[in-house]
Amino acid sequence: MSKGTVCVCGAGNASQVFIALFASQGYKVTVLADFEDEAERLEAALEVSGGITVTNRSDPEHICTFKGGPVRVSKHAVDVVPQADSVVIALPSFAHKKILMDVRDHLRSGAVLFVMPGQGGVDFLGRQILGDRLLRGDVILAGVMPMPLNCRIQKFGDSVDLASIKHSYDLATIPAEAAPQAAEMLSTMLGKEVRALEHFIAVHLWPANPNIHPGRLYALFHDHVAGKVYERNPMFYEEFDELSAEWCQKINDERLAVWAAAVQQSNGAVGKIGDVPQLKTYIESAYFGQIHDSSTL
């Protein structure tokens, strides 16, 4: 028996994992692939592969695979969105506006849109594009943090390598009171713990790439001078060092100070101090069981 219908937007790395994951768990999956010829390429590949096979090596001691495919692929929202109970938008923030405009007129009443990652201003776009339907709760927009997957397509429409899947997630919604419902729904879909936050501000201040990448890049290139040539491309995470950790911690402290001020000045209307975690706490939670040494950042 089907658990419902999920529309996955896009045909990139994360989208192809979600197609296989949800289909293998008993959901009907449709795909909105509106970028260039992605829909045609995905349909052609699936005709040959019979579904996408994901190799999940997030636990090196228990590597496993799962396989699944969609019931419909289209570049037109009218073909794949109206039947969906949820819409998964696992795309970079620059793609959010077009996707929201594409699906706007085809969402069924009660549909939940899960945006991963939920940073980048999708809440502002949602209010602008989805309008009254969103504000009155006829549809729900959920911003999810962190991005669930680290993965890479091995063969388009055929196979994906899943390096890790995060252990737990937070989300906030518009309207805000729908967060517990959306969190329960996503928890069932992913089989992971999902916490409901009270306000989208907490999502924006979450300790994700905007906290990590500037500090790491500054540590790598702070001594750069014009004309300097690097012998090799440095490993971003594998060679993460103490200087990178120092700068990431400084950004972390500033980020948390902003959140503490928001909580204080709103008299708690935006949430609780603990709703926005420390960077180290987030990494330990997201990669639970996958970190060999968690003594330092």
Coordinates of C-alpha atoms in Angstrom, one line a residue, residues 41-291:
R41 CA 17.5 12.3 -20.0
L42 CA 16.2 10.9 -16.7
E43 CA 13.3 9.0 -18.4
A44 CA 15.7 7.5 -21.0
A45 CA 18.2 6.4 -18.3
L46 CA 15.4 4.9 -16.2
E47 CA 14.2 2.9 -19.2
V48 CA 17.5 1.1 -19.1
S49 CA 18.3 0.9 -15.4
G50 CA 14.8 0.1 -14.2
G51 CA 15.4 2.4 -11.2
I52 CA 18.1 4.2 -9.4
T53 CA 20.4 2.1 -7.2
V54 CA 21.9 4.0 -4.2
T55 CA 25.0 2.6 -2.4
N56 CA 24.7 3.8 1.2
R57 CA 28.1 3.8 2.9
S58 CA 27.3 6.2 5.7
D59 CA 28.1 3.3 8.1
P60 CA 31.3 1.8 6.7
E61 CA 30.7 -1.3 8.8
H62 CA 27.3 -1.9 7.2
I63 CA 27.3 -0.8 3.6
C64 CA 23.9 -1.4 1.9
T65 CA 22.0 -0.6 -1.2
F66 CA 18.4 0.4 -2.0
K67 CA 16.7 0.9 -5.4
G68 CA 13.6 2.7 -6.6
G69 CA 12.2 4.7 -9.4
P70 CA 9.4 7.3 -10.0
V71 CA 6.0 6.6 -11.5
R72 CA 6.1 9.8 -13.6
V73 CA 8.8 12.2 -14.8
S74 CA 8.0 15.6 -16.4
K75 CA 9.3 19.0 -17.0
H76 CA 5.8 20.3 -16.5
A77 CA 4.5 20.8 -12.9
V78 CA 0.9 20.1 -14.0
D79 CA 1.9 16.5 -14.7
V80 CA 3.5 15.6 -11.4
V81 CA 2.6 18.1 -8.7
P82 CA -1.3 18.0 -8.2
Q83 CA -1.2 14.4 -6.8
A84 CA 1.7 15.1 -4.4
D85 CA 1.1 15.2 -0.6
S86 CA 4.6 16.6 -0.2
V87 CA 7.1 18.3 -2.5
V88 CA 10.8 17.9 -1.8
I89 CA 13.0 20.8 -3.1
A90 CA 16.6 19.7 -2.6
L91 CA 18.1 22.4 -4.8
P92 CA 20.4 25.4 -4.4
S93 CA 18.8 28.6 -3.3
F94 CA 19.0 30.3 -6.7
A95 CA 16.6 27.7 -8.0
H96 CA 13.9 28.2 -5.4
K97 CA 12.1 31.1 -7.0
K98 CA 11.5 29.3 -10.3
I99 CA 10.4 26.1 -8.7
L100 CA 7.9 27.9 -6.4
M101 CA 6.5 29.7 -9.4
D102 CA 6.3 26.5 -11.3
V103 CA 4.4 24.5 -8.6
R104 CA 2.3 27.4 -7.2
D105 CA -0.9 26.8 -9.3
H106 CA -0.8 23.0 -9.0
L107 CA -0.4 22.3 -5.3
R108 CA -3.2 20.3 -3.6
S109 CA -4.7 21.6 -0.4
G110 CA -2.6 20.5 2.5
A111 CA 0.6 19.9 0.5
V112 CA 3.8 20.4 2.4
L113 CA 6.9 21.8 0.6
F114 CA 10.2 20.7 2.2
V115 CA 13.1 22.9 1.1
M116 CA 16.5 21.5 1.7
P117 CA 18.6 23.4 2.8
G118 CA 16.1 25.9 4.2
Q119 CA 18.4 28.8 4.3
G120 CA 18.8 31.4 1.5
G121 CA 15.6 33.4 2.0
V122 CA 13.0 30.8 0.8
D123 CA 10.6 32.0 3.4
F124 CA 10.5 35.5 1.8
L125 CA 10.0 33.9 -1.6
G126 CA 7.3 31.7 -0.2
R127 CA 5.3 34.7 1.1
Q128 CA 5.8 36.5 -2.2
I129 CA 4.9 33.7 -4.5
L130 CA 2.5 31.4 -2.6
G131 CA 0.7 34.4 -1.0
D132 CA -2.6 33.9 0.8
R133 CA -2.6 30.1 0.4
L134 CA 0.6 29.9 2.5
L135 CA -0.4 32.5 5.1
R136 CA -3.8 30.8 5.8
G137 CA -2.2 27.3 5.9
D138 CA -3.7 25.8 2.8
V139 CA -0.2 24.8 1.9
I140 CA 2.8 24.6 4.2
L141 CA 6.4 25.7 3.5
A142 CA 9.1 24.0 5.6
G143 CA 12.7 25.0 5.7
V144 CA 14.9 22.1 6.7
M145 CA 18.4 22.1 8.2
P146 CA 20.8 20.6 7.6
M147 CA 20.9 19.3 4.0
P148 CA 20.3 15.6 4.6
L149 CA 22.7 14.0 2.2
N150 CA 26.3 14.0 1.0
C151 CA 26.2 12.1 -2.2
R152 CA 27.4 11.9 -5.8
I153 CA 25.8 10.5 -9.0
Q154 CA 27.9 7.7 -10.4
K155 CA 25.8 7.2 -13.5
F156 CA 22.9 9.5 -14.3
G157 CA 19.5 7.8 -13.7
D158 CA 21.2 4.6 -12.7
S159 CA 23.5 4.8 -9.6
V160 CA 24.4 7.1 -6.8
D161 CA 27.1 6.9 -4.1
L162 CA 25.7 8.1 -0.7
A163 CA 28.6 9.0 1.5
S164 CA 26.5 10.1 4.5
I165 CA 23.0 10.9 5.6
K166 CA 22.6 13.2 8.6
H167 CA 21.3 11.7 11.9
S168 CA 18.8 14.5 12.8
Y169 CA 17.1 17.6 11.5
D170 CA 15.4 20.9 12.4
L171 CA 12.7 22.7 10.5
A172 CA 10.6 25.8 10.7
T173 CA 7.4 26.5 8.7
I174 CA 5.1 29.1 7.3
P175 CA 2.6 29.1 8.9
A176 CA 4.6 28.6 12.1
E177 CA 2.0 26.5 13.9
A178 CA 2.3 23.8 11.2
A179 CA 5.9 23.0 12.3
P180 CA 5.0 19.9 14.5
Q181 CA 2.9 18.4 11.7
A182 CA 5.6 18.9 9.1
A183 CA 8.3 17.6 11.4
E184 CA 6.3 14.4 12.0
M185 CA 5.8 14.0 8.3
L186 CA 9.4 14.4 7.4
S187 CA 10.5 12.2 10.2
T188 CA 8.4 9.4 8.8
M189 CA 9.8 10.0 5.3
L190 CA 13.5 10.0 6.3
G191 CA 13.3 7.6 9.3
K192 CA 15.2 10.2 11.3
E193 CA 14.5 12.6 14.2
V194 CA 13.1 16.0 13.1
R195 CA 12.7 18.8 15.6
A196 CA 10.1 21.6 15.0
L197 CA 11.4 25.2 15.5
E198 CA 9.2 28.2 16.3
H199 CA 10.5 30.7 13.7
F200 CA 12.4 30.7 10.4
I201 CA 15.0 33.1 11.9
A202 CA 16.4 30.0 13.7
V203 CA 16.8 28.2 10.3
H204 CA 18.7 31.2 8.9
L205 CA 21.1 31.2 11.9
W206 CA 21.7 27.5 11.8
P207 CA 25.4 26.4 11.9
A208 CA 25.7 25.2 8.3
N209 CA 27.9 26.2 5.4
P210 CA 27.7 29.9 6.1
N211 CA 29.4 29.2 9.4
I212 CA 31.9 26.6 8.1
H213 CA 33.0 27.7 4.6
P214 CA 34.2 31.3 5.3
G215 CA 36.3 30.1 8.2
R216 CA 37.8 27.2 6.3
L217 CA 38.5 29.3 3.2
Y218 CA 40.2 32.0 5.2
A219 CA 42.4 29.5 6.9
L220 CA 43.4 28.1 3.5
F221 CA 44.1 31.3 1.7
H222 CA 44.7 34.1 4.2
D223 CA 48.3 34.3 3.2
H224 CA 47.6 34.4 -0.5
V225 CA 49.5 36.9 -2.6
A226 CA 49.1 37.8 -6.3
G227 CA 50.9 35.3 -8.4
K228 CA 51.1 32.5 -5.8
V229 CA 50.6 29.1 -7.4
Y230 CA 49.4 26.1 -5.3
E231 CA 50.9 22.7 -5.9
R232 CA 47.6 20.9 -5.5
N233 CA 43.9 21.4 -4.7
P234 CA 43.6 21.2 -0.9
M235 CA 41.1 18.8 0.7
F236 CA 38.3 20.9 2.2
Y237 CA 37.2 18.7 5.1
E238 CA 39.7 15.9 5.2
E239 CA 42.5 18.4 6.0
F240 CA 40.5 20.7 8.2
D241 CA 43.0 22.2 10.7
E242 CA 43.2 24.1 14.0
L243 CA 43.3 27.5 12.2
S244 CA 40.1 26.6 10.3
A245 CA 38.5 25.5 13.6
E246 CA 39.5 28.8 15.2
W247 CA 37.9 31.0 12.6
C248 CA 34.8 28.8 12.4
Q249 CA 34.4 29.1 16.1
K250 CA 34.6 32.9 15.9
I251 CA 31.8 32.9 13.3
N252 CA 29.9 30.5 15.5
D253 CA 30.2 32.8 18.6
E254 CA 29.0 35.8 16.6
R255 CA 26.1 33.9 15.1
L256 CA 24.9 32.7 18.5
A257 CA 25.2 36.2 19.9
V258 CA 22.8 37.4 17.1
W259 CA 20.4 34.6 18.0
A260 CA 20.5 35.4 21.7
A261 CA 19.7 39.0 21.0
A262 CA 16.8 38.0 18.8
V263 CA 15.4 35.8 21.6
Q264 CA 15.8 38.5 24.2
Q265 CA 14.4 41.4 22.2
S266 CA 11.4 39.3 21.0
N267 CA 10.7 38.1 24.6
G268 CA 11.1 34.5 23.3
A269 CA 8.6 34.9 20.4
V270 CA 11.2 33.6 17.9
G271 CA 12.1 30.6 20.1
K272 CA 14.5 29.4 22.8
I273 CA 18.2 29.9 23.1
G274 CA 18.8 26.2 22.5
D275 CA 16.9 26.2 19.2
V276 CA 20.1 27.3 17.4
P277 CA 23.0 24.9 18.2
Q278 CA 26.7 25.4 18.5
L279 CA 28.6 24.4 15.4
K280 CA 30.4 21.5 17.2
T281 CA 27.1 20.2 18.7
Y282 CA 25.5 20.2 15.2
I283 CA 28.4 18.3 13.6
E284 CA 28.4 15.7 16.4
S285 CA 24.6 15.3 16.0
A286 CA 24.4 15.3 12.2
Y287 CA 27.2 12.8 11.8
F288 CA 26.4 10.7 14.9
G289 CA 28.4 7.5 14.8
Q290 CA 30.5 8.6 11.9
I291 CA 33.1 10.7 13.7

